[in-house]
Coordinates of C-alpha atoms in Angstrom, one line a residue:
Chain A
M1 CA -0.6 10.0 -23.8
T2 CA -1.3 10.9 -20.3
H3 CA -2.7 9.2 -17.3
H4 CA -3.6 10.2 -13.9
A5 CA -3.4 8.4 -10.7
K6 CA -3.6 9.8 -7.3
L7 CA -3.3 8.2 -3.9
T8 CA -5.1 9.7 -1.1
F9 CA -3.0 9.6 2.0
K10 CA -5.1 9.6 5.2
A11 CA -3.7 10.1 8.7
S12 CA -3.6 6.9 10.8
L13 CA -5.3 6.7 14.2
M14 CA -4.0 4.1 16.7
G15 CA -5.6 2.5 19.7
I16 CA -9.3 2.7 19.1
S17 CA -10.8 2.7 22.5
A18 CA -14.3 3.7 21.5
F19 CA -16.3 3.1 18.4
I20 CA -15.5 6.1 16.2
A21 CA -16.9 7.4 13.0
S22 CA -15.2 6.8 9.7
P23 CA -12.3 4.4 9.1
A24 CA -9.5 5.0 11.5
L25 CA -6.8 3.2 9.7
A26 CA -4.3 4.8 7.3
D27 CA -4.6 4.5 3.5
G28 CA -1.1 4.1 2.0
T29 CA 1.7 2.7 4.1
L30 CA 5.0 4.6 4.2
A31 CA 8.2 2.9 3.4
G32 CA 9.9 1.7 6.6
E33 CA 6.7 1.2 8.6
D34 CA 6.4 -2.1 10.4
I35 CA 3.8 -4.8 10.0
T36 CA 3.8 -6.4 13.4
K37 CA 1.3 -9.2 13.7
T38 CA 0.5 -10.4 17.2
V39 CA -1.8 -13.1 18.4
T40 CA -2.9 -13.9 22.0
A41 CA -4.6 -17.0 23.3
N42 CA -6.7 -17.3 26.4
Y43 CA -8.0 -20.6 27.5
N44 CA -9.2 -22.7 30.5
I45 CA -8.2 -26.1 31.8
A46 CA -10.7 -27.8 34.0
G47 CA -12.5 -24.5 34.2
V48 CA -9.5 -22.6 35.5
A49 CA -8.1 -19.7 33.4
Q50 CA -4.6 -20.2 32.3
A51 CA -1.8 -17.8 31.6
Q52 CA -2.1 -16.1 28.3
E53 CA 0.0 -17.3 25.4
A54 CA 1.2 -14.9 22.7
A55 CA 3.2 -15.0 19.4
S56 CA 4.2 -12.3 17.0
N57 CA 6.0 -11.5 13.7
T58 CA 7.4 -8.2 12.4
F59 CA 8.1 -7.3 8.8
Y60 CA 8.7 -3.9 7.2
V61 CA 7.2 -2.1 4.3
D62 CA 9.6 -1.3 1.5
R63 CA 9.7 1.6 -0.9
K64 CA 7.4 1.5 -4.0
V65 CA 8.5 4.2 -6.4
N66 CA 6.0 5.6 -8.9
V67 CA 5.2 8.9 -10.6
V68 CA 2.4 10.3 -12.7
T69 CA 3.0 13.2 -15.0
A70 CA 0.3 15.1 -16.9
T71 CA -0.1 18.1 -19.1
V72 CA -1.8 21.1 -17.6
G73 CA -4.1 23.2 -19.7
T74 CA -4.4 23.3 -23.5
S75 CA -1.8 23.4 -26.2
P76 CA -2.8 25.9 -28.8
N77 CA -1.1 26.2 -32.2
V78 CA 2.0 28.3 -32.4
S79 CA 3.7 30.4 -35.1
A80 CA 7.0 29.7 -36.9
G81 CA 9.7 31.7 -35.2
A82 CA 7.8 32.1 -31.9
T83 CA 10.0 32.3 -28.9
Q84 CA 9.6 31.2 -25.3
V85 CA 6.4 29.2 -26.0
V86 CA 5.2 27.9 -22.6
R87 CA 3.7 24.6 -21.7
E88 CA 2.8 23.3 -18.3
F89 CA 3.1 19.9 -16.8
S90 CA 2.3 18.3 -13.4
I91 CA 4.4 15.7 -11.6
T92 CA 2.8 13.7 -8.8
N93 CA 4.7 11.5 -6.5
T94 CA 2.6 8.4 -6.1
S95 CA 5.4 6.5 -4.2
N96 CA 5.2 5.7 -0.5
A97 CA 8.3 7.8 0.2
P98 CA 9.5 11.2 -0.8
V99 CA 11.3 11.1 -4.1
G100 CA 13.3 13.5 -6.3
Y101 CA 12.9 13.8 -10.0
A102 CA 15.4 14.6 -12.7
L103 CA 13.6 16.4 -15.5
S104 CA 14.3 16.4 -19.2
V105 CA 12.4 17.5 -22.3
T106 CA 12.5 15.7 -25.6
Q107 CA 10.4 15.5 -28.7
D108 CA 8.6 12.6 -30.3
V109 CA 10.4 10.7 -33.1
G110 CA 7.9 12.0 -35.6
A111 CA 8.5 15.7 -34.8
Q112 CA 8.5 17.8 -37.9
Y113 CA 10.6 20.5 -36.5
A114 CA 13.2 20.9 -33.7
I115 CA 12.6 23.2 -30.8
S116 CA 15.5 25.0 -29.2
N117 CA 16.4 27.0 -26.1
V118 CA 14.4 24.6 -23.9
E119 CA 14.1 25.6 -20.2
I120 CA 12.2 24.1 -17.3
W121 CA 11.3 26.0 -14.2
I122 CA 8.8 26.3 -11.4
D123 CA 6.7 29.3 -12.1
A124 CA 6.0 30.4 -8.5
N125 CA 4.2 33.7 -9.5
N126 CA 2.5 32.2 -12.5
S127 CA 3.9 34.8 -14.8
D128 CA 4.8 32.4 -17.7
D129 CA 8.2 34.0 -17.4
I130 CA 11.4 33.1 -15.5
D131 CA 11.4 36.1 -13.2
N132 CA 11.3 37.2 -9.7
G133 CA 14.3 35.1 -8.6
E134 CA 13.2 32.0 -10.5
T135 CA 15.8 29.9 -12.3
P136 CA 15.7 27.1 -14.8
I137 CA 15.9 23.7 -13.1
A138 CA 16.9 20.1 -14.1
V139 CA 15.9 18.4 -10.8
I140 CA 13.2 18.6 -8.3
D141 CA 15.0 17.6 -5.1
S142 CA 12.0 16.1 -3.4
I143 CA 8.3 15.7 -3.8
A144 CA 6.5 14.5 -0.7
V145 CA 4.2 11.4 -0.8
D146 CA 1.1 12.2 -2.9
D147 CA 2.2 15.8 -3.5
T148 CA 2.2 17.4 -7.0
Q149 CA 4.7 19.8 -8.3
N150 CA 3.8 21.8 -11.5
V151 CA 6.6 22.9 -13.8
K152 CA 6.6 24.9 -17.0
V153 CA 8.6 24.4 -20.1
R154 CA 9.5 27.1 -22.6
F155 CA 11.1 26.7 -25.9
D156 CA 11.5 28.4 -29.3
I157 CA 9.9 27.3 -32.6
P158 CA 12.2 27.5 -35.6
A159 CA 11.4 30.1 -38.2
S160 CA 11.7 27.3 -40.8
A161 CA 8.7 25.4 -39.4
A162 CA 6.1 25.1 -42.1
D163 CA 2.4 25.6 -41.6
G164 CA 0.7 22.4 -40.4
E165 CA 3.8 20.8 -39.1
S166 CA 3.6 19.5 -35.5
S167 CA 5.8 18.2 -32.7
D168 CA 5.0 16.5 -29.3
I169 CA 6.9 17.9 -26.3
I170 CA 7.7 15.2 -23.9
L171 CA 8.6 15.8 -20.2
T172 CA 10.3 12.9 -18.5
A173 CA 10.5 12.7 -14.7
N174 CA 13.1 10.2 -13.7
A175 CA 13.1 9.2 -10.0
V176 CA 16.3 10.1 -8.1
E177 CA 17.3 10.0 -4.5
T178 CA 16.2 13.1 -2.5
G179 CA 19.1 15.3 -1.6
S180 CA 21.3 13.9 -4.4
G181 CA 20.9 16.8 -6.7
G182 CA 19.8 14.4 -9.4
A183 CA 23.1 12.5 -9.2
T184 CA 21.7 9.2 -7.8
E185 CA 19.2 7.5 -9.9
I186 CA 16.7 5.3 -7.9
V187 CA 17.1 1.7 -8.9
A188 CA 15.3 -1.5 -7.8
T189 CA 17.0 -3.4 -5.0
A190 CA 16.4 -6.7 -3.2
G191 CA 17.5 -7.9 0.2
P192 CA 16.2 -9.4 3.5
N193 CA 13.2 -7.7 5.0
T194 CA 14.7 -5.7 7.8
S195 CA 13.8 -2.6 9.7
G196 CA 14.4 0.8 8.2
A197 CA 17.1 1.7 10.7
S198 CA 19.1 2.9 7.7
S199 CA 18.2 3.7 4.1
T200 CA 19.9 0.5 2.9
D201 CA 17.5 -1.6 5.0
I202 CA 14.5 -0.5 2.9
E203 CA 14.4 -2.2 -0.5
T204 CA 13.0 -0.4 -3.6
V205 CA 10.5 -1.6 -6.1
L206 CA 9.9 0.4 -9.3
A207 CA 6.2 0.2 -9.7
D208 CA 5.7 1.3 -13.3
G209 CA 8.5 1.5 -15.8
A210 CA 6.0 2.4 -18.6
G211 CA 7.1 5.5 -20.4
E212 CA 8.4 6.7 -23.7
T213 CA 12.0 6.8 -22.5
D214 CA 12.0 3.5 -20.6
S215 CA 15.0 2.3 -22.5
A216 CA 17.1 5.2 -21.4
H217 CA 16.0 5.4 -17.9
F218 CA 15.5 3.0 -15.1
F219 CA 12.3 4.6 -14.2
S220 CA 10.4 7.4 -16.0
A221 CA 7.0 8.7 -16.9
H222 CA 6.1 11.2 -19.5
S223 CA 3.5 13.4 -20.8
R224 CA 3.2 15.2 -24.0
C225 CA 1.4 18.2 -25.5
Q226 CA 0.8 18.4 -29.2
R227 CA 1.3 21.0 -31.7
G228 CA 4.0 22.8 -29.8
Chain B
M1 CA -21.6 5.2 18.9
F2 CA -21.4 1.5 18.0
R3 CA -24.6 0.3 16.3
P4 CA -24.4 -3.3 15.0
F5 CA -27.0 -4.1 12.5
Q6 CA -28.1 -7.0 14.7
S7 CA -26.9 -8.2 18.1
F8 CA -24.6 -11.2 17.6
L9 CA -22.3 -12.9 20.0
A10 CA -20.1 -15.7 18.7
A11 CA -19.6 -18.7 20.8
G12 CA -17.4 -21.5 19.6
A13 CA -17.3 -20.0 16.1
L14 CA -14.8 -21.7 13.8
A15 CA -13.2 -20.2 10.7
L16 CA -10.6 -21.9 8.5
C17 CA -9.7 -24.2 11.4
L18 CA -8.0 -27.5 10.6
A19 CA -8.2 -29.8 13.6
V20 CA -5.9 -32.8 13.9
P21 CA -7.1 -34.9 16.8
A22 CA -4.7 -37.4 18.4
A23 CA -5.0 -40.2 21.0
A24 CA -5.1 -38.9 24.6
Q25 CA -2.4 -39.9 27.0
T26 CA -3.4 -42.3 29.8
A27 CA -0.6 -41.7 32.3
A28 CA -0.4 -38.7 34.6
S29 CA 1.2 -35.7 33.0
P30 CA 2.1 -32.2 33.9
P31 CA -0.5 -29.4 33.3
S32 CA -1.3 -28.9 29.6
Q33 CA 0.4 -26.2 27.7
V34 CA -0.7 -24.5 24.5
S35 CA 1.8 -23.4 22.0
L36 CA 1.3 -20.7 19.4
E37 CA 3.2 -19.8 16.3
S38 CA 2.5 -16.8 14.1
D39 CA 3.7 -16.5 10.6
I40 CA 3.3 -14.2 7.6
K41 CA 3.7 -15.3 4.0
L42 CA 3.7 -13.2 0.8
V43 CA 1.2 -14.4 -1.8
K44 CA 3.0 -14.3 -5.1
E45 CA 1.1 -14.7 -8.3
S46 CA 2.6 -15.5 -11.6
I47 CA 1.6 -16.8 -15.0
G48 CA 2.9 -20.2 -16.0
Q49 CA 4.3 -21.0 -19.5
D50 CA 1.0 -22.6 -20.3
G51 CA -0.8 -19.4 -19.4
S52 CA -2.2 -20.8 -16.1
R53 CA -2.3 -18.6 -13.0
R54 CA 0.1 -19.8 -10.3
I55 CA 0.0 -18.8 -6.7
E56 CA 3.0 -19.3 -4.3
L57 CA 3.3 -18.6 -0.7
V58 CA 6.8 -17.3 0.0
E59 CA 8.8 -15.8 2.8
P60 CA 8.4 -12.1 2.6
S61 CA 11.5 -10.2 1.5
T62 CA 10.3 -7.2 -0.3
I63 CA 6.8 -5.9 0.9
I64 CA 5.2 -2.9 -0.7
P65 CA 1.7 -1.4 -0.7
G66 CA -0.8 -3.5 -2.6
D67 CA 0.9 -6.8 -1.7
R68 CA -1.3 -9.6 -0.5
L69 CA -0.1 -11.4 2.7
L70 CA -1.4 -14.6 4.3
F71 CA -1.3 -14.4 8.1
G72 CA -1.2 -17.7 9.8
I73 CA -1.6 -18.9 13.4
S74 CA -0.7 -22.5 14.4
Y75 CA -1.7 -23.8 17.7
S76 CA -1.2 -27.0 19.6
N77 CA -2.3 -28.5 22.9
N78 CA 0.8 -30.1 24.1
G79 CA -0.5 -31.2 27.4
A80 CA -2.5 -34.2 28.8
E81 CA -5.7 -32.2 29.5
A82 CA -8.3 -30.8 27.2
V83 CA -8.3 -27.0 26.8
S84 CA -11.6 -25.3 26.7
D85 CA -12.8 -21.8 25.7
F86 CA -9.7 -21.4 23.6
E87 CA -9.9 -17.8 22.3
L88 CA -7.4 -16.3 20.0
V89 CA -7.4 -12.6 19.2
N90 CA -5.4 -11.1 16.4
P91 CA -5.2 -7.3 16.1
L92 CA -4.7 -6.3 12.5
P93 CA -1.4 -4.4 12.0
K94 CA -2.3 -0.8 11.0
A95 CA -0.4 -1.2 7.8
V96 CA -2.7 -3.9 6.4
K97 CA -6.4 -4.3 5.7
L98 CA -8.6 -7.4 5.5
T99 CA -9.2 -8.6 2.0
H100 CA -12.6 -8.4 0.4
D101 CA -12.7 -12.1 -0.1
A102 CA -12.2 -12.9 3.6
D103 CA -14.4 -15.5 5.1
G104 CA -17.8 -13.9 5.9
D105 CA -18.1 -16.0 9.0
L106 CA -15.0 -14.5 10.6
I107 CA -15.7 -12.8 13.9
V108 CA -14.2 -9.4 13.8
S109 CA -14.2 -6.0 15.5
V110 CA -14.2 -2.6 13.8
D111 CA -13.7 -0.6 17.0
G112 CA -10.5 -1.9 18.6
G113 CA -11.9 -5.1 20.1
N114 CA -14.8 -3.5 22.1
H115 CA -17.5 -5.2 20.0
W116 CA -17.5 -8.3 17.9
G117 CA -19.5 -9.9 15.2
R118 CA -19.6 -10.9 11.5
L119 CA -18.5 -8.1 9.3
A120 CA -21.9 -8.1 7.6
D121 CA -23.6 -7.4 10.9
L122 CA -21.4 -4.4 11.8
G123 CA -21.7 -0.8 10.9
I124 CA -19.9 2.5 11.2
T125 CA -21.4 5.7 12.3
Q126 CA -20.2 8.5 10.0
P127 CA -19.4 12.1 11.1
D128 CA -22.8 13.2 9.9
G129 CA -24.5 10.7 12.2
T130 CA -25.5 8.3 9.4
D131 CA -24.6 4.7 9.4
R132 CA -22.9 2.7 6.7
P133 CA -22.0 -0.9 6.5
A134 CA -18.5 -1.8 7.9
Q135 CA -16.0 -2.7 5.2
P136 CA -13.0 -5.1 5.3
S137 CA -10.7 -2.1 5.6
D138 CA -12.5 -1.1 8.8
V139 CA -11.6 -4.3 10.6
T140 CA -9.3 -3.8 13.6
H141 CA -9.3 -7.3 15.2
I142 CA -10.1 -10.9 14.3
R143 CA -11.1 -13.5 16.9
W144 CA -11.5 -17.2 16.8
T145 CA -13.0 -19.2 19.6
L146 CA -12.7 -23.0 19.9
A147 CA -14.9 -24.8 22.4
V148 CA -12.4 -27.6 23.1
V149 CA -8.8 -28.4 22.0
Q150 CA -8.1 -32.0 22.9
P151 CA -4.7 -33.2 24.2
G152 CA -2.3 -33.5 21.2
E153 CA -4.6 -31.6 18.9
S154 CA -3.2 -28.9 16.7
G155 CA -4.7 -26.7 14.1
R156 CA -4.1 -23.6 11.9
L157 CA -6.0 -20.5 11.3
E158 CA -5.4 -18.1 8.4
Y159 CA -6.6 -14.9 6.9
S160 CA -5.5 -12.7 4.0
A161 CA -4.6 -9.0 4.2
I162 CA -3.5 -6.4 1.8
V163 CA -0.7 -3.9 2.6
R164 CA -2.3 -0.5 2.6

């Protein structure tokens, strides 16, 4: 099962001094941005203007972590004993902050054969091969807000696979802190609403825990291609 | 170029205003003063055990895109004289947008406070020169104008916004 969701991030324009075309306000607030509400009051007493009164509040936007993965292209049938079968997936960061993703490949519980020699990599030259300096990866260190990173997965089909047997290939992208090399899983946090002066001031909400491996991960999303 | 669908100037327009008049003071008193308080509450929705929808207003701790906030302004005339032409202006923080169910009689601006009117009467000129109706997400400011606030009178104004 796949699903797609994409946030469109628009640049924010401040201080509108003249009526301008198209909405000037941003779409999608980044973690750490402030929500400062101000109100001013002007009034008269006996027809005489008085000094302006004002009041304000400030709160801060926390981090909402979410990801969408999807299959890319078709998934044609393969032959028993085939090696380095390639499938492609996309990973889109729909959070409001840069997020890293730890990647893993599994098969569905109903798989009728077990794949082997699984490797994940970013195919920069689109050769369907790990070449030209490319290396297998287990982590994408950081995907920017609303950016998508495609990865390819290759694996071997056992020679013992019988005609008509099938298996789903599941890519799981688990949110991890950027710069942690995949070592620090992102978890939900709670605390007072304070400024983002440090990373600990910004709380984290996991937007969507739905995924085939929810039980094994705090946060994950998956996609599958059939008949691998 | 700003092109409202029709010219409209609000005078003494009221929106979500709860007035609580009180008896005027008879003795001489110092010049009146108006106090303002601003607050933000998070609108928290839940489903009760009976399946009913419950809405709570809570102090914001965690705020994320998509959250619904209730912005409030409380005012009070603490002096002995009536206040007239009481005008409150609230620029919307850039991180939020007015909700689609906002009061249609709110007086708003979509151009940074240069022009005002009901949202339904305002338009946006697009890059190709065509006009489109202004949307709640275009609102930059909200304004309330009260003709008179009597001594001792207080009230509260509110509007809802969504975190972008």
